[in-house]
PDB file of C-alpha atoms in Angstrom:
ATOM      1  CA  ALA A   1     -17.567 -27.519  73.243  1.00 70.00           C
ATOM      2  CA  GLN A   2     -21.053 -25.419  73.189  1.00 77.00           C
ATOM      3  CA  THR A   3     -22.457 -23.832  70.848  1.00 90.00           C
ATOM      4  CA  VAL A   4     -24.759 -21.264  70.166  1.00 95.00           C
ATOM      5  CA  THR A   5     -27.578 -20.783  67.638  1.00 96.00           C
ATOM      6  CA  GLN A   6     -29.582 -18.085  65.900  1.00 97.00           C
ATOM      7  CA  SER A   7     -31.567 -18.317  62.950  1.00 95.00           C
ATOM      8  CA  GLN A   8     -32.521 -15.815  62.360  1.00 96.00           C
ATOM      9  CA  PRO A   9     -29.278 -13.370  60.787  1.00 95.00           C
ATOM     10  CA  GLU A  10     -32.132  -9.903  60.193  1.00 97.00           C
ATOM     11  CA  MET A  11     -35.267  -9.397  61.653  1.00 97.00           C
ATOM     12  CA  SER A  12     -37.515  -5.888  61.119  1.00 97.00           C
ATOM     13  CA  VAL A  13     -40.531  -4.891  62.866  1.00 97.00           C
ATOM     14  CA  GLN A  14     -42.769  -2.032  63.468  1.00 97.00           C
ATOM     15  CA  GLU A  15     -42.603   0.383  66.274  1.00 97.00           C
ATOM     16  CA  ALA A  16     -45.134   0.021  69.233  1.00 97.00           C
ATOM     17  CA  GLU A  17     -45.012  -3.725  67.937  1.00 97.00           C
ATOM     18  CA  THR A  18     -44.143  -6.748  69.622  1.00 98.00           C
ATOM     19  CA  VAL A  19     -40.959  -9.536  68.165  1.00 98.00           C
ATOM     20  CA  THR A  20     -39.605 -12.491  69.229  1.00 98.00           C
ATOM     21  CA  LEU A  21     -35.839 -13.196  68.565  1.00 98.00           C
ATOM     22  CA  SER A  22     -35.202 -16.771  68.741  1.00 98.00           C
ATOM     23  CA  CYS A  23     -31.417 -18.400  70.425  1.00 98.00           C
ATOM     24  CA  THR A  24     -30.862 -21.870  70.960  1.00 97.00           C
ATOM     25  CA  TYR A  25     -27.868 -23.509  72.610  1.00 96.00           C
ATOM     26  CA  ASP A  26     -26.244 -26.798  72.904  1.00 93.00           C
ATOM     27  CA  THR A  27     -24.160 -28.344  75.623  1.00 88.00           C
ATOM     28  CA  SER A  28     -23.883 -30.952  78.158  1.00 86.00           C
ATOM     29  CA  GLU A  29     -23.873 -29.040  81.559  1.00 84.00           C
ATOM     30  CA  SER A  30     -26.562 -28.232  84.125  1.00 82.00           C
ATOM     31  CA  ASN A  31     -25.606 -25.445  85.295  1.00 83.00           C
ATOM     32  CA  TYR A  32     -24.621 -21.619  83.084  1.00 89.00           C
ATOM     33  CA  TYR A  33     -25.787 -18.604  82.405  1.00 91.00           C
ATOM     34  CA  LEU A  34     -27.784 -17.551  79.355  1.00 94.00           C
ATOM     35  CA  PHE A  35     -27.218 -13.417  78.070  1.00 95.00           C
ATOM     36  CA  TRP A  36     -28.742 -11.098  75.132  1.00 97.00           C
ATOM     37  CA  TYR A  37     -26.215  -8.624  74.629  1.00 96.00           C
ATOM     38  CA  LYS A  38     -27.237  -5.621  71.950  1.00 97.00           C
ATOM     39  CA  GLN A  39     -24.608  -4.152  69.416  1.00 96.00           C
ATOM     40  CA  PRO A  40     -25.734  -0.667  67.869  1.00 95.00           C
ATOM     41  CA  PRO A  41     -24.146   0.354  65.238  1.00 91.00           C
ATOM     42  CA  SER A  42     -21.752   2.849  67.805  1.00 91.00           C
ATOM     43  CA  ARG A  43     -20.504  -0.646  67.537  1.00 92.00           C
ATOM     44  CA  GLN A  44     -21.227  -0.826  71.734  1.00 92.00           C
ATOM     45  CA  MET A  45     -22.564  -4.228  73.615  1.00 94.00           C
ATOM     46  CA  ILE A  46     -24.620  -3.792  75.665  1.00 94.00           C
ATOM     47  CA  LEU A  47     -25.635  -6.486  77.700  1.00 94.00           C
ATOM     48  CA  VAL A  48     -29.782  -6.877  77.571  1.00 96.00           C
ATOM     49  CA  ILE A  49     -30.274  -9.138  79.937  1.00 95.00           C
ATOM     50  CA  ARG A  50     -29.309 -12.089  81.300  1.00 93.00           C
ATOM     51  CA  GLN A  51     -30.776 -16.059  82.863  1.00 93.00           C
ATOM     52  CA  GLU A  52     -29.334 -18.649  85.237  1.00 90.00           C
ATOM     53  CA  ALA A  53     -30.363 -22.417  84.362  1.00 89.00           C
ATOM     54  CA  TYR A  54     -31.330 -23.135  88.172  1.00 87.00           C
ATOM     55  CA  LYS A  55     -33.647 -20.123  87.634  1.00 87.00           C
ATOM     56  CA  GLN A  56     -36.912 -21.477  86.284  1.00 84.00           C
ATOM     57  CA  GLN A  57     -38.023 -18.107  87.073  1.00 89.00           C
ATOM     58  CA  ASN A  58     -38.013 -15.976  83.185  1.00 92.00           C
ATOM     59  CA  ALA A  59     -35.448 -13.459  83.103  1.00 92.00           C
ATOM     60  CA  THR A  60     -37.738  -9.857  82.520  1.00 92.00           C
ATOM     61  CA  GLU A  61     -35.430  -6.286  82.374  1.00 91.00           C
ATOM     62  CA  ASN A  62     -38.739  -3.670  81.502  1.00 95.00           C
ATOM     63  CA  ARG A  63     -39.593  -4.002  78.425  1.00 97.00           C
ATOM     64  CA  PHE A  64     -37.334  -7.211  77.661  1.00 97.00           C
ATOM     65  CA  SER A  65     -38.107 -10.858  78.397  1.00 96.00           C
ATOM     66  CA  VAL A  66     -37.034 -14.303  78.049  1.00 97.00           C
ATOM     67  CA  ASN A  67     -38.948 -17.609  77.304  1.00 96.00           C
ATOM     68  CA  PHE A  68     -35.906 -20.358  78.746  1.00 95.00           C
ATOM     69  CA  GLN A  69     -37.220 -23.531  77.664  1.00 95.00           C
ATOM     70  CA  LYS A  70     -33.976 -25.607  79.700  1.00 93.00           C
ATOM     71  CA  ALA A  71     -35.420 -28.641  78.310  1.00 92.00           C
ATOM     72  CA  ALA A  72     -35.629 -28.021  74.701  1.00 94.00           C
ATOM     73  CA  LYS A  73     -32.606 -25.234  75.407  1.00 94.00           C
ATOM     74  CA  SER A  74     -34.063 -22.737  74.177  1.00 96.00           C
ATOM     75  CA  PHE A  75     -33.507 -19.424  75.503  1.00 97.00           C
ATOM     76  CA  SER A  76     -35.718 -16.305  73.126  1.00 97.00           C
ATOM     77  CA  LEU A  77     -36.149 -12.792  73.383  1.00 98.00           C
ATOM     78  CA  LYS A  78     -39.268 -11.246  73.773  1.00 98.00           C
ATOM     79  CA  ILE A  79     -38.830  -6.975  73.045  1.00 98.00           C
ATOM     80  CA  SER A  80     -42.532  -5.375  73.760  1.00 97.00           C
ATOM     81  CA  ASP A  81     -43.301  -2.063  72.323  1.00 97.00           C
ATOM     82  CA  SER A  82     -40.756  -1.792  70.288  1.00 97.00           C
ATOM     83  CA  GLN A  83     -38.989   1.767  69.488  1.00 97.00           C
ATOM     84  CA  LEU A  84     -36.713   2.882  66.771  1.00 97.00           C
ATOM     85  CA  GLY A  85     -33.791   3.134  69.163  1.00 96.00           C
ATOM     86  CA  ASP A  86     -33.616  -0.945  69.321  1.00 97.00           C
ATOM     87  CA  THR A  87     -32.598  -0.637  65.944  1.00 97.00           C
ATOM     88  CA  ALA A  88     -29.155  -2.718  66.548  1.00 97.00           C
ATOM     89  CA  MET A  89     -27.791  -6.650  66.720  1.00 97.00           C
ATOM     90  CA  TYR A  90     -28.543  -8.588  68.798  1.00 98.00           C
ATOM     91  CA  PHE A  91     -26.142 -11.985  69.979  1.00 97.00           C
ATOM     92  CA  CYS A  92     -27.363 -15.056  72.153  1.00 97.00           C
ATOM     93  CA  ALA A  93     -24.500 -15.993  74.043  1.00 95.00           C
ATOM     94  CA  PHE A  94     -23.658 -18.668  76.737  1.00 92.00           C
ATOM     95  CA  ALA A  95     -21.036 -18.695  79.980  1.00 89.00           C
ATOM     96  CA  ARG A  96     -20.357 -22.077  82.052  1.00 80.00           C
ATOM     97  CA  GLY A  97     -18.042 -22.548  84.711  1.00 70.00           C
ATOM     98  CA  SER A  98     -15.738 -20.801  86.252  1.00 68.00           C
ATOM     99  CA  ASN A  99     -13.970 -19.047  83.759  1.00 71.00           C
ATOM    100  CA  TYR A 100     -16.832 -18.101  82.199  1.00 76.00           C
ATOM    101  CA  LYS A 101     -15.708 -17.431  78.257  1.00 83.00           C
ATOM    102  CA  LEU A 102     -18.753 -16.640  76.515  1.00 88.00           C
ATOM    103  CA  THR A 103     -19.801 -18.124  73.264  1.00 92.00           C
ATOM    104  CA  PHE A 104     -22.062 -16.200  70.848  1.00 94.00           C
ATOM    105  CA  GLY A 105     -24.256 -17.351  68.104  1.00 95.00           C
ATOM    106  CA  LYS A 106     -23.421 -15.084  64.805  1.00 95.00           C
ATOM    107  CA  GLY A 107     -26.579 -12.241  65.921  1.00 96.00           C
ATOM    108  CA  THR A 108     -29.339 -11.510  64.641  1.00 97.00           C
ATOM    109  CA  LEU A 109     -30.612  -7.071  62.863  1.00 97.00           C
ATOM    110  CA  LEU A 110     -33.465  -6.086  64.689  1.00 98.00           C
ATOM    111  CA  THR A 111     -34.502  -3.129  63.000  1.00 97.00           C
ATOM    112  CA  VAL A 112     -37.088  -1.249  63.664  1.00 97.00           C
ATOM    113  CA  ASN A 113     -39.712   0.559  61.733  1.00 97.00           C
ATOM    114  CA  PRO A 114     -41.498   4.024  62.112  1.00 95.00           C
TER     115      PRO A 114
ATOM    116  CA  ASP B   1     -15.951   8.116  82.574  1.00 56.00           C
ATOM    117  CA  ALA B   2     -16.280   5.128  80.739  1.00 66.00           C
ATOM    118  CA  ASP B   3     -15.342   1.856  83.406  1.00 91.00           C
ATOM    119  CA  VAL B   4     -13.691   0.486  80.846  1.00 95.00           C
ATOM    120  CA  THR B   5     -11.488   2.002  77.629  1.00 96.00           C
ATOM    121  CA  GLN B   6     -10.000   0.269  74.448  1.00 97.00           C
ATOM    122  CA  THR B   7      -7.248   2.436  72.580  1.00 97.00           C
ATOM    123  CA  PRO B   8      -7.402   3.212  69.619  1.00 97.00           C
ATOM    124  CA  ARG B   9     -10.456   3.610  68.710  1.00 96.00           C
ATOM    125  CA  ASN B  10      -9.374   2.946  65.340  1.00 97.00           C
ATOM    126  CA  ARG B  11      -6.292   1.838  63.261  1.00 97.00           C
ATOM    127  CA  ILE B  12      -5.367   1.105  60.909  1.00 97.00           C
ATOM    128  CA  THR B  13      -1.116  -0.312  59.595  1.00 96.00           C
ATOM    129  CA  LYS B  14       0.008  -2.187  57.270  1.00 96.00           C
ATOM    130  CA  THR B  15       1.237  -6.657  56.887  1.00 97.00           C
ATOM    131  CA  GLY B  16       3.820  -7.513  59.147  1.00 96.00           C
ATOM    132  CA  LYS B  17       3.791  -4.382  61.508  1.00 96.00           C
ATOM    133  CA  ARG B  18       3.596  -5.471  65.252  1.00 96.00           C
ATOM    134  CA  ILE B  19       0.565  -3.529  66.676  1.00 97.00           C
ATOM    135  CA  MET B  20      -0.748  -3.368  70.426  1.00 97.00           C
ATOM    136  CA  LEU B  21      -4.299  -2.977  71.503  1.00 98.00           C
ATOM    137  CA  GLU B  22      -4.416  -2.113  75.477  1.00 97.00           C
ATOM    138  CA  CYS B  23      -7.601  -1.837  78.548  1.00 98.00           C
ATOM    139  CA  SER B  24      -7.653  -0.167  80.596  1.00 97.00           C
ATOM    140  CA  GLN B  25     -10.789  -0.365  83.435  1.00 96.00           C
ATOM    141  CA  THR B  26     -11.818   1.627  86.941  1.00 94.00           C
ATOM    142  CA  LYS B  27     -14.246  -1.504  87.760  1.00 90.00           C
ATOM    143  CA  GLY B  28     -11.793  -2.798  90.226  1.00 90.00           C
ATOM    144  CA  HIS B  29     -12.951  -6.252  88.196  1.00 91.00           C
ATOM    145  CA  ASP B  30     -10.107  -9.014  88.268  1.00 91.00           C
ATOM    146  CA  ARG B  31     -11.552 -10.842  84.818  1.00 92.00           C
ATOM    147  CA  MET B  32     -10.375  -9.804  81.477  1.00 95.00           C
ATOM    148  CA  TYR B  33     -11.261 -10.744  78.061  1.00 95.00           C
ATOM    149  CA  TRP B  34     -10.279  -9.920  74.677  1.00 97.00           C
ATOM    150  CA  TYR B  35     -13.065 -10.973  72.252  1.00 97.00           C
ATOM    151  CA  ARG B  36     -12.568 -10.479  68.026  1.00 97.00           C
ATOM    152  CA  GLN B  37     -15.479 -10.067  65.483  1.00 96.00           C
ATOM    153  CA  ASP B  38     -15.490 -10.515  62.684  1.00 94.00           C
ATOM    154  CA  PRO B  39     -18.526 -10.126  60.545  1.00 86.00           C
ATOM    155  CA  GLY B  40     -21.780 -13.048  60.641  1.00 83.00           C
ATOM    156  CA  LEU B  41     -19.352 -14.735  63.096  1.00 84.00           C
ATOM    157  CA  GLY B  42     -20.267 -13.162  66.290  1.00 89.00           C
ATOM    158  CA  LEU B  43     -17.840 -12.830  69.598  1.00 94.00           C
ATOM    159  CA  ARG B  44     -15.146 -15.167  69.849  1.00 94.00           C
ATOM    160  CA  LEU B  45     -12.523 -15.050  72.788  1.00 94.00           C
ATOM    161  CA  ILE B  46      -8.690 -14.247  71.907  1.00 96.00           C
ATOM    162  CA  TYR B  47      -7.383 -14.785  75.449  1.00 96.00           C
ATOM    163  CA  TYR B  48      -8.556 -13.977  78.863  1.00 94.00           C
ATOM    164  CA  SER B  49      -7.260 -13.585  81.973  1.00 95.00           C
ATOM    165  CA  PHE B  50      -8.115 -13.935  85.809  1.00 91.00           C
ATOM    166  CA  ASP B  51      -5.188 -12.104  87.502  1.00 90.00           C
ATOM    167  CA  VAL B  52      -1.513 -10.330  87.108  1.00 90.00           C
ATOM    168  CA  LYS B  53       0.386 -13.991  86.561  1.00 90.00           C
ATOM    169  CA  ASP B  54      -2.803 -15.943  85.120  1.00 93.00           C
ATOM    170  CA  ILE B  55      -3.094 -15.470  81.283  1.00 95.00           C
ATOM    171  CA  ASN B  56      -5.212 -18.326  79.435  1.00 94.00           C
ATOM    172  CA  LYS B  57      -5.764 -18.865  75.530  1.00 95.00           C
ATOM    173  CA  GLY B  58      -8.882 -18.718  73.729  1.00 93.00           C
ATOM    174  CA  GLU B  59     -10.227 -20.953  71.139  1.00 90.00           C
ATOM    175  CA  ILE B  60      -8.649 -18.237  68.257  1.00 95.00           C
ATOM    176  CA  SER B  61      -5.107 -17.588  70.456  1.00 96.00           C
ATOM    177  CA  ASP B  62      -3.201 -18.519  67.617  1.00 95.00           C
ATOM    178  CA  GLY B  63      -1.010 -14.686  65.594  1.00 95.00           C
ATOM    179  CA  TYR B  64      -1.627 -12.990  69.217  1.00 97.00           C
ATOM    180  CA  SER B  65      -0.650 -12.451  72.279  1.00 97.00           C
ATOM    181  CA  VAL B  66      -1.854 -10.609  75.470  1.00 97.00           C
ATOM    182  CA  SER B  67       0.150  -9.015  78.418  1.00 96.00           C
ATOM    183  CA  ARG B  68      -1.617  -8.041  81.884  1.00 96.00           C
ATOM    184  CA  GLN B  69       0.832  -5.638  83.524  1.00 89.00           C
ATOM    185  CA  ALA B  70      -1.387  -3.983  86.327  1.00 93.00           C
ATOM    186  CA  GLN B  71      -5.333  -5.539  87.656  1.00 93.00           C
ATOM    187  CA  ALA B  72      -6.511  -2.683  85.409  1.00 95.00           C
ATOM    188  CA  LYS B  73      -5.118  -2.960  82.128  1.00 96.00           C
ATOM    189  CA  PHE B  74      -4.702  -5.701  79.566  1.00 97.00           C
ATOM    190  CA  SER B  75      -3.013  -6.037  76.696  1.00 98.00           C
ATOM    191  CA  LEU B  76      -3.404  -7.208  73.371  1.00 98.00           C
ATOM    192  CA  SER B  77      -0.078  -7.773  70.526  1.00 97.00           C
ATOM    193  CA  LEU B  78      -0.217  -8.211  67.302  1.00 96.00           C
ATOM    194  CA  GLU B  79       3.748 -10.160  66.243  1.00 92.00           C
ATOM    195  CA  SER B  80       4.011  -9.687  62.456  1.00 95.00           C
ATOM    196  CA  ALA B  81      -0.027  -8.647  61.398  1.00 96.00           C
ATOM    197  CA  ILE B  82      -1.966 -10.078  58.853  1.00 96.00           C
ATOM    198  CA  PRO B  83      -5.019  -8.984  56.633  1.00 96.00           C
ATOM    199  CA  ASN B  84      -7.338 -11.978  58.016  1.00 95.00           C
ATOM    200  CA  GLN B  85      -6.695  -9.440  61.088  1.00 97.00           C
ATOM    201  CA  THR B  86      -9.055  -6.960  60.140  1.00 97.00           C
ATOM    202  CA  ALA B  87     -11.750  -6.726  62.487  1.00 97.00           C
ATOM    203  CA  LEU B  88     -13.096  -5.545  66.271  1.00 97.00           C
ATOM    204  CA  TYR B  89     -11.447  -6.404  68.561  1.00 98.00           C
ATOM    205  CA  PHE B  90     -13.512  -5.743  71.979  1.00 97.00           C
ATOM    206  CA  CYS B  91     -11.884  -6.349  75.634  1.00 97.00           C
ATOM    207  CA  ALA B  92     -14.228  -7.009  78.598  1.00 95.00           C
ATOM    208  CA  THR B  93     -13.938  -7.455  82.503  1.00 94.00           C
ATOM    209  CA  MET B  94     -15.382  -9.309  85.486  1.00 90.00           C
ATOM    210  CA  PRO B  95     -15.746  -9.591  89.021  1.00 84.00           C
ATOM    211  CA  ALA B  96     -14.209 -12.631  90.832  1.00 78.00           C
ATOM    212  CA  GLY B  97     -16.750 -13.756  92.172  1.00 71.00           C
ATOM    213  CA  GLY B  98     -20.279 -13.084  92.879  1.00 61.00           C
ATOM    214  CA  GLU B  99     -21.883 -10.900  89.731  1.00 65.00           C
ATOM    215  CA  ASP B 100     -21.185 -13.239  86.326  1.00 73.00           C
ATOM    216  CA  THR B 101     -21.870 -10.761  83.853  1.00 83.00           C
ATOM    217  CA  GLN B 102     -19.210  -9.994  81.610  1.00 89.00           C
ATOM    218  CA  TYR B 103     -18.678  -5.123  80.611  1.00 91.00           C
ATOM    219  CA  PHE B 104     -17.288  -4.649  77.901  1.00 94.00           C
ATOM    220  CA  GLY B 105     -15.783  -1.340  76.022  1.00 96.00           C
ATOM    221  CA  PRO B 106     -15.931   0.208  73.065  1.00 95.00           C
ATOM    222  CA  GLY B 107     -14.576  -1.942  71.111  1.00 96.00           C
ATOM    223  CA  THR B 108     -11.024  -1.392  68.229  1.00 97.00           C
ATOM    224  CA  ARG B 109     -12.110  -1.363  64.816  1.00 96.00           C
ATOM    225  CA  LEU B 110      -8.215  -2.764  62.982  1.00 97.00           C
ATOM    226  CA  THR B 111      -7.971  -2.847  59.545  1.00 97.00           C
ATOM    227  CA  VAL B 112      -5.101  -5.089  58.456  1.00 97.00           C
ATOM    228  CA  LEU B 113      -3.661  -3.810  54.486  1.00 96.00           C
TER     229      LEU B 113
END
């Protein structure tokens, strides 16, 4: 079974600074997808960024980028120029196969301080 | 209007009661999923469906049942609610081909007393 581990239950950062959230996963599959979802206090699950395992290039979405290390099974999220609105729970998730069932990590609570 | 809606948004019920949570979507997606979120545990898959005639169990299906009434509707039922089913429940949808991203509804907070 696949597992997703987020080793940082909580993190904080000052506004405008950069922060990196860690995620590792365990799988024997070669083709899969990785995601970061954001859950603000409104509790809505919002897709931040996605990465296909077969692509070597790291995904980037505006201030959000990932460092995907396939051999190390690591998928970290970097948030640049942190904003107060980035305060949220962040979940790393893994999906494989044709059913695309998502396996989630336990989340990292990020607080951006003014 | 939201693409994926869930009703109710909040519900308090008593132990032993039957309760249904509903999910509707206007995205035209074939695949639908029900997840449960507990504090400190992330989200876990309860059931999923690829079309009206297809229902599959997830990792924590015991105590739950589902119904796919139409492509756009996927309901989750708790036949006899118990307190440890108190959680935040999410519906998600995904197209059958091409894009491989799930889109989540706003969630239903269920409290079983």
